[in-house]
């Protein structure tokens, strides 16, 4: 390689690292610009190669952190027999490896177009904002899930449609706008403050965009949707009915 130049593979690695980095604390415009760069760079690349590079980047370049509270939350829901779904605006290629480590088998994420085993540079599903809510409703219908009996967790106002789609929305480390919405709607607000590495570091080499970063409430700004088990649904329904009766009595008083 000539000095001052980088190979196509190195460029892909840099863009992938940037995509991961831009998921945290950046505005939608910056994230969308990076997404477009990513799509342009990977056009024509084999799917297997990009997935391998992403996996390597997560363990060698940028190590995602997950809040320990989020992992305990997932384990708690699974222990009660709840179905757990990670919902993300990030692409499937980024989301699935993280979901696997977290023990979550179902994901809803952005999907990139693939033709003959290669990426075209186009998106077939951009799972962001209102689209998250639409995809959740679609999955719920397919699996006979009552979203009114479900939880959703997020840290961003962008996920407001998703939170409004369930019976028990929870704001976790919310941004200013989501905090205001949660307070206005009397939603539960939680604080997670114990980040731990999601993957074991296999190298101390960090690369140009290296380091360890906290990615969203779970990872890569993911949201979490959970369906209650049958017994939990009944207890929740009784609690909700009691709250409604109490609110009615207070209004009458």
PDB file of C-alpha atoms in Angstrom:
ATOM      1  CA  UNK A   1       0.000   0.000   0.000  1.00  0.00           C
ATOM      2  CA  UNK A   2       1.354   3.443  -0.928  1.00  0.00           C
ATOM      3  CA  UNK A   3       1.891   5.786   1.969  1.00  0.00           C
ATOM      4  CA  UNK A   4      -0.995   8.213   2.351  1.00  0.00           C
ATOM      5  CA  UNK A   5      -3.552   5.861   0.811  1.00  0.00           C
ATOM      6  CA  UNK A   6      -5.874   3.318   2.369  1.00  0.00           C
ATOM      7  CA  UNK A   7      -7.354   0.171   0.930  1.00  0.00           C
ATOM      8  CA  UNK A   8     -11.099  -0.268   0.275  1.00  0.00           C
ATOM      9  CA  UNK A   9     -11.244  -2.664   3.243  1.00  0.00           C
ATOM     10  CA  UNK A  10      -9.708  -0.080   5.562  1.00  0.00           C
ATOM     11  CA  UNK A  11     -12.168   2.535   4.312  1.00  0.00           C
ATOM     12  CA  UNK A  12     -15.083   0.227   5.087  1.00  0.00           C
ATOM     13  CA  UNK A  13     -13.693  -0.334   8.589  1.00  0.00           C
ATOM     14  CA  UNK A  14     -13.394   3.420   9.157  1.00  0.00           C
ATOM     15  CA  UNK A  15     -16.963   4.051   8.025  1.00  0.00           C
ATOM     16  CA  UNK A  16     -18.285   1.197  10.166  1.00  0.00           C
ATOM     17  CA  UNK A  17     -16.477   2.635  13.182  1.00  0.00           C
ATOM     18  CA  UNK A  18     -17.933   6.045  12.411  1.00  0.00           C
ATOM     19  CA  UNK A  19     -21.443   4.595  12.135  1.00  0.00           C
ATOM     20  CA  UNK A  20     -21.083   3.048  15.594  1.00  0.00           C
ATOM     21  CA  UNK A  21     -19.646   6.247  17.060  1.00  0.00           C
ATOM     22  CA  UNK A  22     -22.313   8.497  15.537  1.00  0.00           C
ATOM     23  CA  UNK A  23     -25.121   6.546  17.226  1.00  0.00           C
ATOM     24  CA  UNK A  24     -24.337   8.276  20.519  1.00  0.00           C
ATOM     25  CA  UNK A  25     -25.043  11.902  21.337  1.00  0.00           C
ATOM     26  CA  UNK A  26     -25.381  13.125  17.754  1.00  0.00           C
ATOM     27  CA  UNK A  27     -28.341  14.726  15.994  1.00  0.00           C
ATOM     28  CA  UNK A  28     -30.475  12.966  13.404  1.00  0.00           C
ATOM     29  CA  UNK A  29     -28.906  14.894  10.536  1.00  0.00           C
ATOM     30  CA  UNK A  30     -25.404  13.746  11.475  1.00  0.00           C
ATOM     31  CA  UNK A  31     -26.545  10.159  11.885  1.00  0.00           C
ATOM     32  CA  UNK A  32     -28.350  10.195   8.530  1.00  0.00           C
ATOM     33  CA  UNK A  33     -25.292  11.653   6.783  1.00  0.00           C
ATOM     34  CA  UNK A  34     -23.131   8.863   8.202  1.00  0.00           C
ATOM     35  CA  UNK A  35     -25.730   6.268   7.188  1.00  0.00           C
ATOM     36  CA  UNK A  36     -25.628   7.570   3.616  1.00  0.00           C
ATOM     37  CA  UNK A  37     -21.821   7.397   3.580  1.00  0.00           C
ATOM     38  CA  UNK A  38     -22.009   3.824   4.836  1.00  0.00           C
ATOM     39  CA  UNK A  39     -24.484   2.822   2.128  1.00  0.00           C
ATOM     40  CA  UNK A  40     -22.326   4.390  -0.571  1.00  0.00           C
ATOM     41  CA  UNK A  41     -19.156   2.674   0.648  1.00  0.00           C
ATOM     42  CA  UNK A  42     -20.604  -0.846   1.000  1.00  0.00           C
ATOM     43  CA  UNK A  43     -22.431  -0.874  -2.348  1.00  0.00           C
ATOM     44  CA  UNK A  44     -21.176  -3.893  -4.272  1.00  0.00           C
ATOM     45  CA  UNK A  45     -19.588  -5.555  -1.241  1.00  0.00           C
ATOM     46  CA  UNK A  46     -20.478  -9.176  -0.371  1.00  0.00           C
ATOM     47  CA  UNK A  47     -22.754  -9.468   2.637  1.00  0.00           C
ATOM     48  CA  UNK A  48     -20.466 -11.987   4.351  1.00  0.00           C
ATOM     49  CA  UNK A  49     -17.488  -9.616   4.163  1.00  0.00           C
ATOM     50  CA  UNK A  50     -19.357  -6.670   5.694  1.00  0.00           C
ATOM     51  CA  UNK A  51     -20.806  -8.787   8.488  1.00  0.00           C
ATOM     52  CA  UNK A  52     -17.331 -10.111   9.289  1.00  0.00           C
ATOM     53  CA  UNK A  53     -15.826  -6.605   9.355  1.00  0.00           C
ATOM     54  CA  UNK A  54     -18.614  -5.345  11.631  1.00  0.00           C
ATOM     55  CA  UNK A  55     -18.059  -8.256  14.035  1.00  0.00           C
ATOM     56  CA  UNK A  56     -14.326  -7.559  14.098  1.00  0.00           C
ATOM     57  CA  UNK A  57     -14.884  -3.837  14.645  1.00  0.00           C
ATOM     58  CA  UNK A  58     -17.082  -4.485  17.668  1.00  0.00           C
ATOM     59  CA  UNK A  59     -14.351  -6.444  19.424  1.00  0.00           C
ATOM     60  CA  UNK A  60     -11.184  -4.752  18.152  1.00  0.00           C
ATOM     61  CA  UNK A  61     -11.973  -1.132  17.256  1.00  0.00           C
ATOM     62  CA  UNK A  62     -14.934   0.217  19.211  1.00  0.00           C
ATOM     63  CA  UNK A  63     -16.172  -1.848  22.125  1.00  0.00           C
ATOM     64  CA  UNK A  64     -19.881  -1.235  22.819  1.00  0.00           C
ATOM     65  CA  UNK A  65     -20.910  -0.925  26.440  1.00  0.00           C
ATOM     66  CA  UNK A  66     -24.239  -2.073  27.749  1.00  0.00           C
ATOM     67  CA  UNK A  67     -25.757  -0.771  30.944  1.00  0.00           C
ATOM     68  CA  UNK A  68     -25.748  -3.545  33.516  1.00  0.00           C
ATOM     69  CA  UNK A  69     -29.247  -2.442  34.469  1.00  0.00           C
ATOM     70  CA  UNK A  70     -30.406  -3.102  30.896  1.00  0.00           C
ATOM     71  CA  UNK A  71     -29.022  -6.630  30.932  1.00  0.00           C
ATOM     72  CA  UNK A  72     -30.692  -7.285  34.297  1.00  0.00           C
ATOM     73  CA  UNK A  73     -33.927  -5.874  32.887  1.00  0.00           C
ATOM     74  CA  UNK A  74     -33.790  -8.250  29.922  1.00  0.00           C
ATOM     75  CA  UNK A  75     -33.025 -11.187  32.210  1.00  0.00           C
ATOM     76  CA  UNK A  76     -35.895 -10.218  34.527  1.00  0.00           C
ATOM     77  CA  UNK A  77     -38.416 -10.088  31.692  1.00  0.00           C
ATOM     78  CA  UNK A  78     -37.184 -13.380  30.249  1.00  0.00           C
ATOM     79  CA  UNK A  79     -37.392 -14.951  33.687  1.00  0.00           C
ATOM     80  CA  UNK A  80     -41.082 -14.060  33.783  1.00  0.00           C
ATOM     81  CA  UNK A  81     -41.605 -15.706  30.420  1.00  0.00           C
ATOM     82  CA  UNK A  82     -41.936 -12.441  28.501  1.00  0.00           C
ATOM     83  CA  UNK A  83     -41.048 -12.111  24.822  1.00  0.00           C
ATOM     84  CA  UNK A  84     -38.211  -9.609  24.367  1.00  0.00           C
ATOM     85  CA  UNK A  85     -37.638  -7.723  21.105  1.00  0.00           C
ATOM     86  CA  UNK A  86     -34.846  -5.258  20.365  1.00  0.00           C
ATOM     87  CA  UNK A  87     -36.040  -2.480  18.068  1.00  0.00           C
ATOM     88  CA  UNK A  88     -33.398  -0.298  16.430  1.00  0.00           C
ATOM     89  CA  UNK A  89     -32.842   2.235  13.668  1.00  0.00           C
ATOM     90  CA  UNK A  90     -29.414   0.692  13.143  1.00  0.00           C
ATOM     91  CA  UNK A  91     -29.035  -1.960  10.468  1.00  0.00           C
ATOM     92  CA  UNK A  92     -29.582  -5.649  11.049  1.00  0.00           C
ATOM     93  CA  UNK A  93     -25.857  -6.194  10.580  1.00  0.00           C
ATOM     94  CA  UNK A  94     -25.080  -4.120  13.688  1.00  0.00           C
ATOM     95  CA  UNK A  95     -28.066  -5.156  15.768  1.00  0.00           C
ATOM     96  CA  UNK A  96     -28.048  -8.943  15.502  1.00  0.00           C
ATOM     97  CA  UNK A  97     -24.544  -9.572  16.968  1.00  0.00           C
ATOM     98  CA  UNK A  98     -25.399  -7.400  19.971  1.00  0.00           C
ATOM     99  CA  UNK A  99     -28.825  -8.984  20.429  1.00  0.00           C
ATOM    100  CA  UNK A 100     -27.191 -12.421  20.357  1.00  0.00           C
ATOM    101  CA  UNK A 101     -24.828 -11.497  23.199  1.00  0.00           C
ATOM    102  CA  UNK A 102     -27.745 -10.068  25.181  1.00  0.00           C
ATOM    103  CA  UNK A 103     -29.688 -13.293  24.722  1.00  0.00           C
ATOM    104  CA  UNK A 104     -32.414 -11.736  22.577  1.00  0.00           C
ATOM    105  CA  UNK A 105     -33.458 -13.718  19.511  1.00  0.00           C
ATOM    106  CA  UNK A 106     -35.965 -11.313  17.943  1.00  0.00           C
ATOM    107  CA  UNK A 107     -34.997  -7.940  16.456  1.00  0.00           C
ATOM    108  CA  UNK A 108     -36.583  -5.248  14.320  1.00  0.00           C
ATOM    109  CA  UNK A 109     -33.954  -3.168  12.550  1.00  0.00           C
ATOM    110  CA  UNK A 110     -33.110  -1.260   9.392  1.00  0.00           C
ATOM    111  CA  UNK A 111     -32.709  -3.551   6.394  1.00  0.00           C
ATOM    112  CA  UNK A 112     -30.359  -2.949   3.458  1.00  0.00           C
ATOM    113  CA  UNK A 113     -31.091  -4.243  -0.020  1.00  0.00           C
ATOM    114  CA  UNK A 114     -29.168  -7.344  -1.077  1.00  0.00           C
ATOM    115  CA  UNK A 115     -28.965  -8.667  -4.632  1.00  0.00           C
ATOM    116  CA  UNK A 116     -26.961 -11.776  -5.521  1.00  0.00           C
ATOM    117  CA  UNK A 117     -25.304 -11.791  -2.115  1.00  0.00           C
ATOM    118  CA  UNK A 118     -24.088  -8.182  -2.368  1.00  0.00           C
ATOM    119  CA  UNK A 119     -25.318  -4.868  -1.015  1.00  0.00           C
ATOM    120  CA  UNK A 120     -26.788  -2.470  -3.557  1.00  0.00           C
ATOM    121  CA  UNK A 121     -26.383   0.647  -1.412  1.00  0.00           C
ATOM    122  CA  UNK A 122     -30.147   1.019  -0.997  1.00  0.00           C
ATOM    123  CA  UNK A 123     -32.377   0.581   2.041  1.00  0.00           C
ATOM    124  CA  UNK A 124     -35.527  -1.520   1.938  1.00  0.00           C
ATOM    125  CA  UNK A 125     -36.637  -0.649   5.483  1.00  0.00           C
ATOM    126  CA  UNK A 126     -35.513   2.383   7.506  1.00  0.00           C
ATOM    127  CA  UNK A 127     -36.684   1.462  10.993  1.00  0.00           C
ATOM    128  CA  UNK A 128     -36.837   4.899  12.568  1.00  0.00           C
ATOM    129  CA  UNK A 129     -39.491   7.009  14.289  1.00  0.00           C
ATOM    130  CA  UNK A 130     -43.018   6.113  13.237  1.00  0.00           C
ATOM    131  CA  UNK A 131     -41.692   3.144  11.262  1.00  0.00           C
ATOM    132  CA  UNK A 132     -40.643   1.497  14.534  1.00  0.00           C
ATOM    133  CA  UNK A 133     -44.213   1.669  15.760  1.00  0.00           C
ATOM    134  CA  UNK A 134     -45.536   0.294  12.451  1.00  0.00           C
ATOM    135  CA  UNK A 135     -43.101  -2.615  12.506  1.00  0.00           C
ATOM    136  CA  UNK A 136     -43.949  -3.351  16.149  1.00  0.00           C
ATOM    137  CA  UNK A 137     -47.653  -3.444  15.338  1.00  0.00           C
ATOM    138  CA  UNK A 138     -46.925  -5.707  12.377  1.00  0.00           C
ATOM    139  CA  UNK A 139     -44.932  -8.128  14.547  1.00  0.00           C
ATOM    140  CA  UNK A 140     -47.547  -7.993  17.288  1.00  0.00           C
ATOM    141  CA  UNK A 141     -50.280  -8.937  14.842  1.00  0.00           C
ATOM    142  CA  UNK A 142     -48.207 -11.819  13.447  1.00  0.00           C
ATOM    143  CA  UNK A 143     -47.441 -13.202  16.914  1.00  0.00           C
ATOM    144  CA  UNK A 144     -50.808 -12.367  18.488  1.00  0.00           C
ATOM    145  CA  UNK A 145     -49.229  -9.931  20.944  1.00  0.00           C
ATOM    146  CA  UNK A 146     -51.365  -7.330  22.695  1.00  0.00           C
ATOM    147  CA  UNK A 147     -49.259  -4.146  22.693  1.00  0.00           C
ATOM    148  CA  UNK A 148     -51.547  -2.651  25.298  1.00  0.00           C
ATOM    149  CA  UNK A 149     -50.183  -5.337  27.601  1.00  0.00           C
ATOM    150  CA  UNK A 150     -46.553  -4.632  26.683  1.00  0.00           C
ATOM    151  CA  UNK A 151     -43.593  -2.551  27.802  1.00  0.00           C
ATOM    152  CA  UNK A 152     -41.302  -0.383  25.683  1.00  0.00           C
ATOM    153  CA  UNK A 153     -38.068   1.287  26.786  1.00  0.00           C
ATOM    154  CA  UNK A 154     -36.206   4.106  25.064  1.00  0.00           C
ATOM    155  CA  UNK A 155     -33.994   7.133  25.693  1.00  0.00           C
ATOM    156  CA  UNK A 156     -34.953   9.299  22.691  1.00  0.00           C
ATOM    157  CA  UNK A 157     -37.891  11.480  21.693  1.00  0.00           C
ATOM    158  CA  UNK A 158     -37.502   9.998  18.205  1.00  0.00           C
ATOM    159  CA  UNK A 159     -39.026   6.821  19.667  1.00  0.00           C
ATOM    160  CA  UNK A 160     -42.148   8.581  20.919  1.00  0.00           C
ATOM    161  CA  UNK A 161     -44.447   6.738  18.430  1.00  0.00           C
ATOM    162  CA  UNK A 162     -43.067   3.412  19.640  1.00  0.00           C
ATOM    163  CA  UNK A 163     -43.574   4.326  23.285  1.00  0.00           C
ATOM    164  CA  UNK A 164     -47.104   5.507  22.583  1.00  0.00           C
ATOM    165  CA  UNK A 165     -47.891   2.173  20.933  1.00  0.00           C
ATOM    166  CA  UNK A 166     -47.645   0.175  24.183  1.00  0.00           C
ATOM    167  CA  UNK A 167     -49.469   0.131  27.482  1.00  0.00           C
ATOM    168  CA  UNK A 168     -46.365   0.612  29.638  1.00  0.00           C
ATOM    169  CA  UNK A 169     -43.832   3.001  28.085  1.00  0.00           C
ATOM    170  CA  UNK A 170     -40.644   3.654  30.065  1.00  0.00           C
ATOM    171  CA  UNK A 171     -38.151   6.475  29.490  1.00  0.00           C
ATOM    172  CA  UNK A 172     -34.584   5.431  30.354  1.00  0.00           C
ATOM    173  CA  UNK A 173     -31.908   8.135  30.622  1.00  0.00           C
ATOM    174  CA  UNK A 174     -34.235  10.259  28.475  1.00  0.00           C
ATOM    175  CA  UNK A 175     -33.221  13.277  26.436  1.00  0.00           C
ATOM    176  CA  UNK A 176     -34.853  16.581  27.384  1.00  0.00           C
ATOM    177  CA  UNK A 177     -37.834  16.257  25.057  1.00  0.00           C
ATOM    178  CA  UNK A 178     -38.569  12.669  26.028  1.00  0.00           C
ATOM    179  CA  UNK A 179     -38.297  13.517  29.712  1.00  0.00           C
ATOM    180  CA  UNK A 180     -40.873  16.261  29.245  1.00  0.00           C
ATOM    181  CA  UNK A 181     -43.172  13.889  27.339  1.00  0.00           C
ATOM    182  CA  UNK A 182     -42.760  11.201  30.006  1.00  0.00           C
ATOM    183  CA  UNK A 183     -43.555  13.646  32.794  1.00  0.00           C
ATOM    184  CA  UNK A 184     -46.558  14.995  30.923  1.00  0.00           C
ATOM    185  CA  UNK A 185     -47.926  11.481  30.361  1.00  0.00           C
ATOM    186  CA  UNK A 186     -46.879  10.221  33.809  1.00  0.00           C
ATOM    187  CA  UNK A 187     -44.686   7.509  32.335  1.00  0.00           C
ATOM    188  CA  UNK A 188     -42.066   5.715  34.355  1.00  0.00           C
ATOM    189  CA  UNK A 189     -38.602   7.329  34.164  1.00  0.00           C
ATOM    190  CA  UNK A 190     -35.500   5.300  35.020  1.00  0.00           C
ATOM    191  CA  UNK A 191     -31.803   6.065  35.287  1.00  0.00           C
ATOM    192  CA  UNK A 192     -29.159   3.556  34.199  1.00  0.00           C
ATOM    193  CA  UNK A 193     -25.612   4.473  35.240  1.00  0.00           C
ATOM    194  CA  UNK A 194     -23.500   1.309  35.293  1.00  0.00           C
ATOM    195  CA  UNK A 195     -22.022   0.626  31.829  1.00  0.00           C
ATOM    196  CA  UNK A 196     -20.078  -2.609  31.308  1.00  0.00           C
ATOM    197  CA  UNK A 197     -18.318  -3.995  28.181  1.00  0.00           C
ATOM    198  CA  UNK A 198     -20.609  -5.981  25.936  1.00  0.00           C
ATOM    199  CA  UNK A 199     -17.815  -7.952  24.279  1.00  0.00           C
ATOM    200  CA  UNK A 200     -14.502  -9.243  25.543  1.00  0.00           C
ATOM    201  CA  UNK A 201     -11.695  -7.176  24.071  1.00  0.00           C
ATOM    202  CA  UNK A 202      -9.606  -9.341  21.767  1.00  0.00           C
ATOM    203  CA  UNK A 203      -7.070  -6.616  21.032  1.00  0.00           C
ATOM    204  CA  UNK A 204      -5.763  -3.475  22.709  1.00  0.00           C
ATOM    205  CA  UNK A 205      -5.417  -1.819  19.306  1.00  0.00           C
ATOM    206  CA  UNK A 206      -8.055   0.873  18.933  1.00  0.00           C
ATOM    207  CA  UNK A 207      -7.592   2.201  15.403  1.00  0.00           C
ATOM    208  CA  UNK A 208      -8.429   5.724  14.266  1.00  0.00           C
ATOM    209  CA  UNK A 209     -11.954   5.731  15.634  1.00  0.00           C
ATOM    210  CA  UNK A 210     -11.146   3.428  18.525  1.00  0.00           C
ATOM    211  CA  UNK A 211     -12.166   3.504  22.138  1.00  0.00           C
ATOM    212  CA  UNK A 212     -14.958   2.305  24.362  1.00  0.00           C
ATOM    213  CA  UNK A 213     -18.320   4.041  24.133  1.00  0.00           C
ATOM    214  CA  UNK A 214     -21.759   3.620  25.657  1.00  0.00           C
ATOM    215  CA  UNK A 215     -24.257   3.003  22.887  1.00  0.00           C
ATOM    216  CA  UNK A 216     -27.795   3.879  23.884  1.00  0.00           C
ATOM    217  CA  UNK A 217     -29.765   2.364  26.747  1.00  0.00           C
ATOM    218  CA  UNK A 218     -28.819  -1.102  25.588  1.00  0.00           C
ATOM    219  CA  UNK A 219     -26.509  -0.783  22.606  1.00  0.00           C
ATOM    220  CA  UNK A 220     -26.460   1.299  19.438  1.00  0.00           C
ATOM    221  CA  UNK A 221     -29.396   3.373  20.630  1.00  0.00           C
ATOM    222  CA  UNK A 222     -31.620   0.342  20.688  1.00  0.00           C
ATOM    223  CA  UNK A 223     -35.063   0.328  22.150  1.00  0.00           C
ATOM    224  CA  UNK A 224     -36.646  -2.585  23.911  1.00  0.00           C
ATOM    225  CA  UNK A 225     -40.163  -3.916  23.580  1.00  0.00           C
ATOM    226  CA  UNK A 226     -41.461  -6.606  25.895  1.00  0.00           C
ATOM    227  CA  UNK A 227     -44.696  -8.539  26.037  1.00  0.00           C
ATOM    228  CA  UNK A 228     -45.949  -9.551  29.442  1.00  0.00           C
ATOM    229  CA  UNK A 229     -46.702 -13.144  30.324  1.00  0.00           C
ATOM    230  CA  UNK A 230     -50.324 -14.127  30.886  1.00  0.00           C
ATOM    231  CA  UNK A 231     -50.223 -13.902  34.695  1.00  0.00           C
ATOM    232  CA  UNK A 232     -48.389 -10.599  34.563  1.00  0.00           C
ATOM    233  CA  UNK A 233     -50.956  -9.300  32.061  1.00  0.00           C
ATOM    234  CA  UNK A 234     -53.791 -10.088  34.445  1.00  0.00           C
ATOM    235  CA  UNK A 235     -52.048  -8.419  37.401  1.00  0.00           C
ATOM    236  CA  UNK A 236     -51.242  -5.380  35.245  1.00  0.00           C
ATOM    237  CA  UNK A 237     -54.834  -5.151  33.986  1.00  0.00           C
ATOM    238  CA  UNK A 238     -56.155  -5.209  37.564  1.00  0.00           C
ATOM    239  CA  UNK A 239     -53.682  -2.495  38.629  1.00  0.00           C
ATOM    240  CA  UNK A 240     -54.631  -0.351  35.648  1.00  0.00           C
ATOM    241  CA  UNK A 241     -58.348  -0.758  36.381  1.00  0.00           C
ATOM    242  CA  UNK A 242     -57.755   0.311  39.999  1.00  0.00           C
ATOM    243  CA  UNK A 243     -55.846   3.397  38.852  1.00  0.00           C
ATOM    244  CA  UNK A 244     -58.658   4.369  36.498  1.00  0.00           C
ATOM    245  CA  UNK A 245     -61.243   3.987  39.285  1.00  0.00           C
ATOM    246  CA  UNK A 246     -59.103   6.097  41.622  1.00  0.00           C
ATOM    247  CA  UNK A 247     -58.663   8.795  38.976  1.00  0.00           C
ATOM    248  CA  UNK A 248     -62.422   8.798  38.344  1.00  0.00           C
ATOM    249  CA  UNK A 249     -63.158   9.209  42.053  1.00  0.00           C
ATOM    250  CA  UNK A 250     -60.643  12.055  42.319  1.00  0.00           C
ATOM    251  CA  UNK A 251     -62.251  13.860  39.393  1.00  0.00           C
ATOM    252  CA  UNK A 252     -65.679  13.431  40.961  1.00  0.00           C
ATOM    253  CA  UNK A 253     -64.330  14.753  44.249  1.00  0.00           C
TER     254      UNK A 253
END
